[in-house]
Coordinates of C-alpha atoms and ligand atoms in Angstrom, one line a residue:
M1 CA 103.3 69.4 152.2
T2 CA 104.1 67.2 149.3
K3 CA 107.9 67.4 149.3
T4 CA 109.9 64.2 149.5
I5 CA 113.7 63.7 149.5
E6 CA 115.3 60.6 148.1
R7 CA 118.9 59.5 147.9
I8 CA 120.0 57.4 145.0
S9 CA 123.3 55.5 145.3
L10 CA 125.8 55.7 142.5
G11 CA 127.6 52.6 143.8
A12 CA 131.3 52.5 144.9
M13 CA 134.1 52.7 142.4
S14 CA 136.5 51.8 145.2
P15 CA 135.7 50.6 148.7
G16 CA 134.3 53.3 151.0
T17 CA 133.7 56.0 148.3
E18 CA 129.9 55.7 147.6
R19 CA 128.3 58.8 146.3
F20 CA 124.6 59.7 146.1
L21 CA 122.2 61.8 144.1
A22 CA 119.7 63.8 146.2
V23 CA 116.3 64.1 144.5
H24 CA 113.8 66.6 145.9
R25 CA 110.2 66.0 144.6
Y26 CA 107.3 68.4 144.9
G27 CA 103.7 67.6 144.0
T28 CA 102.1 64.3 143.4
K29 CA 104.1 61.7 141.5
G30 CA 102.7 61.4 138.0
A31 CA 100.9 64.8 138.1
R32 CA 101.1 66.9 135.0
P33 CA 102.8 69.0 133.8
K34 CA 106.1 67.6 135.1
A35 CA 109.1 69.8 135.3
Y36 CA 112.6 68.4 135.9
V37 CA 115.4 70.8 137.0
Q38 CA 119.0 69.9 137.6
A39 CA 122.1 72.0 138.4
S40 CA 125.7 71.8 137.6
L41 CA 126.1 68.7 135.5
H42 CA 129.4 70.3 134.7
S43 CA 130.2 70.4 138.3
D44 CA 132.5 73.4 138.2
E45 CA 129.6 75.5 136.9
I46 CA 128.3 76.8 140.2
P47 CA 125.7 79.5 139.4
G48 CA 123.0 76.8 138.8
M49 CA 123.4 75.4 142.3
L50 CA 122.9 78.7 143.9
A51 CA 119.9 79.5 141.6
V52 CA 118.3 76.1 142.5
H53 CA 118.9 76.8 146.2
H54 CA 116.8 80.0 145.8
L55 CA 114.3 78.2 143.7
Q56 CA 113.8 75.6 146.4
R57 CA 113.0 78.2 149.0
L58 CA 110.3 79.5 146.7
L59 CA 109.1 76.0 146.0
D60 CA 109.0 75.1 149.7
E61 CA 106.8 78.2 150.3
A62 CA 104.6 77.2 147.3
D63 CA 104.3 73.7 148.7
K64 CA 103.1 75.1 152.1
K65 CA 100.4 77.1 150.4
G66 CA 99.3 74.1 148.3
A67 CA 100.4 75.8 145.1
I68 CA 102.2 72.9 143.4
K69 CA 99.9 71.9 140.6
G70 CA 102.0 69.5 138.6
E71 CA 105.1 67.6 139.6
I72 CA 108.6 69.1 140.0
V73 CA 111.7 67.0 140.4
V74 CA 114.8 68.9 141.5
V75 CA 118.3 67.5 141.5
P76 CA 120.2 70.3 143.2
V77 CA 123.6 68.6 142.5
A78 CA 123.5 66.7 139.3
N79 CA 127.1 65.5 139.4
P80 CA 128.5 64.5 142.7
I81 CA 131.3 62.7 140.9
G82 CA 132.6 65.9 139.3
L83 CA 132.0 67.8 142.5
G84 CA 134.6 65.7 144.2
Q85 CA 137.2 66.2 141.5
I86 CA 139.4 68.8 143.2
V87 CA 142.9 68.1 142.2
N88 CA 145.7 70.0 143.9
G89 CA 143.4 72.8 144.7
S90 CA 141.8 73.1 141.2
H91 CA 138.3 72.0 140.5
S92 CA 138.1 69.9 137.3
G93 CA 134.4 69.4 136.8
R94 CA 133.9 69.2 133.1
Y95 CA 135.4 65.9 132.3
E96 CA 135.5 62.7 134.3
L97 CA 139.0 62.1 135.6
R98 CA 138.6 58.4 135.1
G99 CA 138.4 58.9 131.3
G100 CA 134.7 59.1 130.8
G101 CA 134.9 62.3 128.9
N102 CA 132.8 65.5 129.0
F103 CA 129.9 64.9 131.5
N104 CA 127.5 66.6 129.2
R105 CA 128.3 64.6 126.1
Q106 CA 127.6 61.1 124.8
W107 CA 124.3 60.6 126.7
P108 CA 122.4 57.5 125.7
D109 CA 120.4 57.7 122.4
L110 CA 116.8 57.2 123.6
F111 CA 115.6 57.1 120.0
D112 CA 117.6 54.0 119.3
G113 CA 115.0 51.1 119.1
L114 CA 112.1 53.5 119.9
L115 CA 110.4 53.2 116.5
D116 CA 110.2 49.4 116.7
A117 CA 109.0 49.6 120.3
V118 CA 106.0 51.9 119.5
R119 CA 105.2 51.2 115.9
T120 CA 102.2 48.9 116.5
K121 CA 100.9 50.9 119.5
L122 CA 100.4 54.3 117.9
S123 CA 97.0 55.7 117.0
A124 CA 95.1 58.8 116.0
D125 CA 95.0 59.8 119.7
Q126 CA 97.9 62.2 120.3
A127 CA 97.8 62.1 124.1
A128 CA 97.7 58.2 124.0
N129 CA 100.8 58.3 121.7
V130 CA 102.7 60.5 124.2
A131 CA 102.0 58.0 126.9
V132 CA 103.1 55.1 124.7
V133 CA 106.3 56.8 123.7
R134 CA 107.1 57.8 127.3
A135 CA 106.5 54.3 128.5
A136 CA 108.8 52.8 125.8
I137 CA 111.5 55.2 126.7
G138 CA 111.1 54.4 130.3
T139 CA 111.3 50.7 129.5
K140 CA 114.5 51.2 127.6
I141 CA 116.1 53.1 130.5
N142 CA 115.0 50.4 132.9
Q143 CA 116.7 47.8 130.8
M144 CA 120.0 49.6 130.9
M145 CA 122.6 47.9 133.0
P146 CA 125.0 50.5 134.3
D147 CA 128.1 49.3 136.0
T148 CA 130.3 52.3 136.7
E149 CA 129.5 55.3 138.8
L150 CA 129.4 57.5 135.7
S151 CA 127.0 55.2 133.8
R152 CA 124.8 54.9 136.9
L153 CA 124.7 58.7 137.1
K154 CA 123.6 59.0 133.5
V155 CA 120.9 56.2 133.8
E156 CA 119.5 57.6 137.1
L157 CA 119.3 61.2 135.8
A158 CA 117.7 59.9 132.6
R159 CA 115.2 57.9 134.6
L160 CA 114.2 61.0 136.6
A161 CA 114.0 63.3 133.5
H162 CA 112.8 61.2 130.6
D163 CA 109.0 61.6 131.1
A164 CA 109.1 65.3 132.0
D165 CA 107.2 67.9 130.0
M166 CA 110.0 70.4 130.7
V167 CA 113.6 69.6 131.3
L168 CA 115.8 72.5 132.6
D169 CA 119.5 71.8 132.7
L170 CA 121.3 74.6 134.5
H171 CA 124.9 75.3 133.4
C172 CA 127.1 78.4 132.9
D173 CA 129.8 79.3 130.4
D174 CA 133.4 80.5 131.1
E175 CA 132.7 84.3 131.1
A176 CA 129.4 85.0 129.4
L177 CA 126.1 86.8 129.2
M178 CA 123.0 84.8 130.1
H179 CA 121.9 82.5 127.2
V180 CA 119.8 79.5 126.5
Y181 CA 119.7 76.6 124.1
M182 CA 116.6 74.8 122.8
Q183 CA 115.1 73.2 119.7
P184 CA 113.6 75.7 117.3
M185 CA 110.2 74.0 117.4
H186 CA 109.9 75.0 121.1
W187 CA 110.8 78.6 120.6
Q188 CA 107.3 79.9 120.1
D189 CA 105.8 78.3 123.2
F190 CA 108.8 78.5 125.5
S191 CA 110.7 81.7 124.6
D192 CA 109.3 83.1 127.9
I193 CA 112.2 81.3 129.7
A194 CA 114.6 83.5 127.8
A195 CA 112.5 86.6 128.6
E196 CA 112.2 85.8 132.3
L197 CA 115.9 85.2 132.6
G198 CA 116.9 88.2 130.5
A199 CA 118.8 86.0 128.1
R200 CA 120.9 87.9 125.6
A201 CA 121.0 85.0 123.2
S202 CA 118.7 82.0 122.5
L203 CA 120.6 79.5 120.4
L204 CA 118.3 77.2 118.4
C205 CA 119.2 73.8 117.0
V206 CA 117.4 70.5 116.4
D207 CA 120.5 68.3 117.0
S208 CA 123.9 69.6 117.9
K209 CA 125.3 66.1 117.4
A210 CA 126.9 66.4 120.8
Q211 CA 124.4 64.1 122.6
S212 CA 124.0 66.6 125.4
F213 CA 121.7 66.0 128.3
D214 CA 118.9 68.3 127.1
E215 CA 118.8 66.8 123.6
T216 CA 118.6 63.3 125.0
F217 CA 115.0 64.0 125.9
S218 CA 113.8 66.4 123.2
L219 CA 115.4 64.6 120.2
P220 CA 113.5 61.3 120.4
W221 CA 110.2 63.2 119.6
S222 CA 111.5 65.1 116.6
K223 CA 113.3 61.9 115.3
L224 CA 110.0 60.0 115.7
Q225 CA 108.1 62.6 113.8
D226 CA 110.6 62.3 111.0
A227 CA 110.3 58.6 111.0
I228 CA 106.5 58.4 111.2
G229 CA 105.6 61.4 109.0
D230 CA 102.0 62.5 109.4
K231 CA 100.7 58.9 109.8
F232 CA 100.1 59.4 113.6
P233 CA 100.1 62.6 115.6
I234 CA 103.4 62.9 117.6
P235 CA 103.9 66.3 119.4
N236 CA 107.2 67.7 120.7
A237 CA 106.3 66.5 124.1
C238 CA 109.5 67.4 125.9
F239 CA 110.7 70.9 126.0
A240 CA 114.4 70.6 127.1
T241 CA 116.7 73.5 127.5
T242 CA 120.3 74.2 128.6
V243 CA 120.4 77.4 130.5
E244 CA 123.8 79.1 130.7
F245 CA 123.7 81.2 133.9
R246 CA 126.4 83.7 132.6
G247 CA 130.0 82.9 133.6
Q248 CA 131.7 80.7 136.2
A249 CA 132.4 83.7 138.5
D250 CA 128.8 85.0 138.4
V251 CA 127.8 83.4 141.7
F252 CA 125.9 85.9 143.8
D253 CA 122.7 85.8 145.9
E254 CA 121.3 88.9 144.1
M255 CA 121.6 87.3 140.7
A256 CA 120.6 83.8 141.8
S257 CA 117.5 84.9 143.6
E258 CA 116.3 86.9 140.6
D259 CA 117.1 83.9 138.3
A260 CA 115.1 81.7 140.6
A261 CA 112.2 84.1 140.6
G262 CA 112.3 84.0 136.8
L263 CA 112.3 80.2 136.7
Y264 CA 109.4 80.2 139.2
R265 CA 107.3 82.5 137.0
F266 CA 108.1 80.3 134.0
L267 CA 106.9 77.3 135.9
Q268 CA 103.7 79.2 136.9
R269 CA 103.0 80.3 133.3
H270 CA 103.3 76.7 132.1
G271 CA 100.9 75.3 134.7
V272 CA 103.3 73.6 137.1
L273 CA 102.7 76.1 139.8
A274 CA 99.6 78.0 140.8
G275 CA 99.5 81.8 140.7
D276 CA 99.8 84.7 138.3
P277 CA 103.3 85.1 136.7
G278 CA 102.3 88.4 135.2
K279 CA 103.1 89.6 131.7
V280 CA 106.1 88.1 129.9
P281 CA 109.0 90.5 130.1
E282 CA 110.3 91.9 126.8
L283 CA 112.7 89.5 125.1
Q284 CA 116.3 90.8 125.0
C285 CA 117.1 88.6 122.0
E286 CA 115.5 86.7 119.2
G287 CA 115.9 83.0 118.7
T288 CA 118.9 82.5 116.4
D289 CA 120.2 79.4 114.6
L290 CA 123.1 77.9 116.4
E291 CA 124.8 77.5 113.0
A292 CA 124.9 81.3 112.9
T293 CA 126.9 81.5 116.1
D294 CA 130.6 81.4 115.5
I295 CA 133.0 79.8 117.9
V296 CA 136.2 81.9 117.4
R297 CA 139.2 79.6 117.6
A298 CA 142.9 80.1 118.5
P299 CA 145.0 79.4 115.4
K300 CA 148.0 78.4 117.5
A301 CA 149.2 78.3 121.1
G302 CA 149.8 81.5 123.0
V303 CA 148.4 84.0 125.4
I304 CA 145.1 85.7 124.6
A305 CA 144.7 89.4 125.0
Y306 CA 141.1 90.4 124.3
K307 CA 140.2 93.5 122.4
V308 CA 136.4 93.3 122.8
A309 CA 134.2 93.2 125.9
L310 CA 131.3 90.8 126.5
G311 CA 128.1 92.3 124.9
A312 CA 130.0 94.1 122.2
Q313 CA 128.4 94.2 118.7
V314 CA 131.1 93.4 116.2
K315 CA 131.3 93.2 112.4
K316 CA 133.0 90.5 110.3
G317 CA 136.7 91.3 110.2
D318 CA 136.8 93.2 113.6
L319 CA 139.6 92.4 115.9
I320 CA 138.4 90.1 118.7
A321 CA 141.7 89.4 120.4
E322 CA 145.5 89.2 119.8
L323 CA 147.3 86.0 120.3
V324 CA 150.6 86.7 121.9
D325 CA 153.7 84.4 121.5
P326 CA 155.6 84.9 124.7
L327 CA 158.7 83.3 123.0
A328 CA 158.8 85.5 120.0
D329 CA 162.4 86.7 119.2
D330 CA 161.1 90.1 118.4
A331 CA 158.4 91.2 120.9
N332 CA 157.1 93.7 118.3
K333 CA 156.2 90.8 116.1
A334 CA 154.7 88.6 118.8
R335 CA 151.0 89.4 118.2
Q336 CA 148.7 87.7 115.8
P337 CA 145.2 89.3 115.3
I338 CA 142.2 87.0 115.6
R339 CA 139.2 88.5 113.7
A340 CA 135.5 87.9 113.7
L341 CA 134.1 85.7 110.9
T342 CA 130.6 87.1 111.3
D343 CA 128.7 90.1 112.4
G344 CA 127.1 89.6 115.9
L345 CA 127.1 89.9 119.7
V346 CA 130.1 88.8 121.7
L347 CA 128.4 86.3 124.0
S348 CA 131.3 84.6 125.8
R349 CA 135.1 84.6 126.3
C350 CA 137.3 82.1 127.9
L351 CA 138.6 82.4 131.4
R352 CA 141.9 80.6 130.8
K353 CA 144.1 83.0 128.8
L354 CA 146.7 80.4 127.9
V355 CA 145.3 78.6 124.8
S356 CA 146.1 75.7 122.6
P357 CA 145.5 75.5 118.8
G358 CA 141.8 75.1 118.1
D359 CA 140.6 76.2 121.5
G360 CA 137.4 78.3 121.4
I361 CA 138.2 81.8 122.6
A362 CA 134.8 83.5 122.1
M363 CA 131.3 83.0 120.8
I364 CA 129.8 85.5 118.5
V365 CA 126.1 85.3 118.0
G366 CA 125.2 86.2 114.4
T367 CA 122.0 85.7 112.3
A368 CA 123.4 84.3 109.1
K369 CA 124.2 80.6 109.0
L370 CA 127.9 80.0 108.7
A371 CA 129.2 77.4 106.1
H372 CA 132.1 76.4 108.4
R373 CA 129.7 75.5 111.2
K374 CA 127.9 72.8 109.1
G375 CA 128.8 69.2 109.9
G376 CA 130.4 67.9 113.0
T377 CA 129.1 68.9 116.4
L378 CA 127.9 72.4 117.0
L379 CA 129.0 72.6 120.6
S380 CA 132.6 73.0 121.9
D381 CA 133.8 70.0 123.9
Ligands
ZN1 ZN1 128.1 73.2 131.1

């Protein structure tokens, strides 16, 4: 058995309140390929934790049989800070209550200073370049001096994930179909994760400008390629993906065990685990540009009454929902239609039906890039 369990302290923000990250490692440290898997960075997104629970049962079995070929680092609870944020019976797990913002935004820019750190060490040897870049990123993380619990959480998770070949960050949406995010350059080699999980959308984007966890580890490679040109070979050495395990209420053993089996076969196919994963299942979606996915927004405050179901195919101009003004003098004039701005698949809807102006109320996955999605960040906060 190779499995080890480590507890990493996040320090105390007030006396007697110390929290820990639990890290479950399989395989030999430093073995390749290395996969990093974490669940519920948005701590109110529970499906990932149940999927990881099932995945760990499979990994424990594989470990007994000596089937761990690479290294697998599993963080079953990526955000113990958010997990404790139950306020008057409601779980508030997306934003840090101390004011640190969205837990999956504003991750450190690991490209910052990277070019200077590696410039004189690169060569024509691609594998050596990968090692040089990983070491430089590791050094940068080791030099960070986190002081708060939140900054420690970010540095410790980055330390665990930064040198992985594959980073799987398991989330969910409000009410949604299974979908994944990744960089377009990884689609060809890693679309099997979408196939294995039965994803209904695969949203491709080089840089959402949101500084999300997954992009923290994939972006330095593409930015370095842009900076270096073809002077030295730099591969996209970190496949990082955010997997959205449907909606917040989709927490069931039947789903989670199938999802875990899909992740297991993905890890087999990419050489982390021994065994035959079989044929890649048929994809249920193509990879589409994230700029072609519209986030339908509420024009003003009100109560949302949906007119389309998840999975519906809509056309531009179709009615998505009506926004009801409960204070309208005339109830017959209380409804404002909200229409689709693109043709596509209704991927998600929001759970909270009382909305404020600008709130995203649905995602529609189209194929034509949308002018109004250019500029700014491509993800909702
Ligand atoms: Zn999330």
